[in-house]
PDB file of C-alpha atoms in Angstrom:
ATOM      1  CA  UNK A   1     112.382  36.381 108.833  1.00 69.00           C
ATOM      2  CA  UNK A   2     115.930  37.719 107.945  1.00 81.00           C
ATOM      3  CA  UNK A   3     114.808  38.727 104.638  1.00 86.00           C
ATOM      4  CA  UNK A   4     112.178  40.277 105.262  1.00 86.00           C
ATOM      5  CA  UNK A   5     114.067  42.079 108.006  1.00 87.00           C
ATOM      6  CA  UNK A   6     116.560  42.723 105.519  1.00 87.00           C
ATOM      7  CA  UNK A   7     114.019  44.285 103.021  1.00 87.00           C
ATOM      8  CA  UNK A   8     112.407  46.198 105.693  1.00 87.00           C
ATOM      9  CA  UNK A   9     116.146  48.212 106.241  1.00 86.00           C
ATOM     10  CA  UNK A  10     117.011  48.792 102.955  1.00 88.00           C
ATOM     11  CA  UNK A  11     113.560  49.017 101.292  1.00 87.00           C
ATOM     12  CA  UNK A  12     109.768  50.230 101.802  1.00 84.00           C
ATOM     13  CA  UNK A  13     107.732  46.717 101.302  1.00 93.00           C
ATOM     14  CA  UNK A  14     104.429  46.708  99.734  1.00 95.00           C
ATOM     15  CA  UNK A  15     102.866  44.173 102.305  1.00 96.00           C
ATOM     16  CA  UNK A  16     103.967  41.820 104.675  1.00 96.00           C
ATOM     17  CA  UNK A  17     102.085  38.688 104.814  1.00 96.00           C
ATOM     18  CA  UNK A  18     102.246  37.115 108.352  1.00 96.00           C
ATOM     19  CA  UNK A  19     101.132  33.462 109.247  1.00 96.00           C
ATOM     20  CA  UNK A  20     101.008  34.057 113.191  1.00 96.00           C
ATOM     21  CA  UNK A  21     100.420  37.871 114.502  1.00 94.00           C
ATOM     22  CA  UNK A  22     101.220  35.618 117.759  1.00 95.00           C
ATOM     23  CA  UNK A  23     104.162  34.938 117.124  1.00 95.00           C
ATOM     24  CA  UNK A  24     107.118  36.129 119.334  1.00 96.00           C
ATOM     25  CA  UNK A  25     109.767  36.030 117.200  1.00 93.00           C
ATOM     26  CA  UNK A  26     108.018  38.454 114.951  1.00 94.00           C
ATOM     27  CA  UNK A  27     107.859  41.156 117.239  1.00 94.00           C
ATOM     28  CA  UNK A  28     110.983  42.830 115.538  1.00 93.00           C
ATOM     29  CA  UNK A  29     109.815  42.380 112.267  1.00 93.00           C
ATOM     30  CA  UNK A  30     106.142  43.645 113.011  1.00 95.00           C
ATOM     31  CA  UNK A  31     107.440  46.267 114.901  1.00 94.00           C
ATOM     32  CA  UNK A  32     109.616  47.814 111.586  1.00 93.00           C
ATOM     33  CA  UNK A  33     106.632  47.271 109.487  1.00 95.00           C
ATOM     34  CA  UNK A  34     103.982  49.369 111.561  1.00 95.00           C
ATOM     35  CA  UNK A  35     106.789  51.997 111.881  1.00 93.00           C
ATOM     36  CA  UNK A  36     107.428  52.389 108.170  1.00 93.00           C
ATOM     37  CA  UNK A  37     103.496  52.122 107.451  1.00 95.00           C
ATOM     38  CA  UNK A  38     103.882  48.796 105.665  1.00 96.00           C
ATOM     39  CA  UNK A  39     100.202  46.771 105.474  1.00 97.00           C
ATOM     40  CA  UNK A  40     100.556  43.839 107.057  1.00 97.00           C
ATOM     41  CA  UNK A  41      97.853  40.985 106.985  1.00 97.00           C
ATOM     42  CA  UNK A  42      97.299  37.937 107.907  1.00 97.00           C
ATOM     43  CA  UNK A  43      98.189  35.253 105.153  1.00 96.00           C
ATOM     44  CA  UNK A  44      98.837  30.974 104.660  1.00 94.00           C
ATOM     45  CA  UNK A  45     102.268  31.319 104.554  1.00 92.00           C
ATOM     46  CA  UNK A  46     102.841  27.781 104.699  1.00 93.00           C
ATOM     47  CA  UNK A  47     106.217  26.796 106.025  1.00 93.00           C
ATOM     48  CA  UNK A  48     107.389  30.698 106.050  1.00 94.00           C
ATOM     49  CA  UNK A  49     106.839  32.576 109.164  1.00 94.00           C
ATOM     50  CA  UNK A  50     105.998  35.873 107.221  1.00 95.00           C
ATOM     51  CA  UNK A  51     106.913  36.888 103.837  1.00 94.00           C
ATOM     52  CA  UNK A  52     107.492  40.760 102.423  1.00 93.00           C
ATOM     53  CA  UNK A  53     106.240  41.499  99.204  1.00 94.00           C
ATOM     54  CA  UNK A  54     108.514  44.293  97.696  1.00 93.00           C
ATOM     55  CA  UNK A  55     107.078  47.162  95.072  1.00 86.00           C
TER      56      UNK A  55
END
């Protein structure tokens, strides 16, 4: 989650793939993404939490 926090900051992300929109400790991150417009869906991760996807 701290990268894709990180690229959320300093860049606009493609996507954000998300393994649990039920997550709590995604809330931060989630919240970034819907206010910068980034698509985010749901996605197998595997053992990531959520992973950004940069242009």
């Amino acid at each position: 989650m701290g990268e894709s926090s990180r690229a959320l900051i300093r860049r606009i992300p493609k996507i954000m793939l998300v393994k649990d929109f039920n997550n709590p400790d995604l809330s931060f991150v989630l919240e970034m993404a819907k206010k910068k417009g980034v698509p985010i869906r749901k996605y197998d991760t595997k053992e990531y939490e959520c992973i950004t996807i940069l242009q």
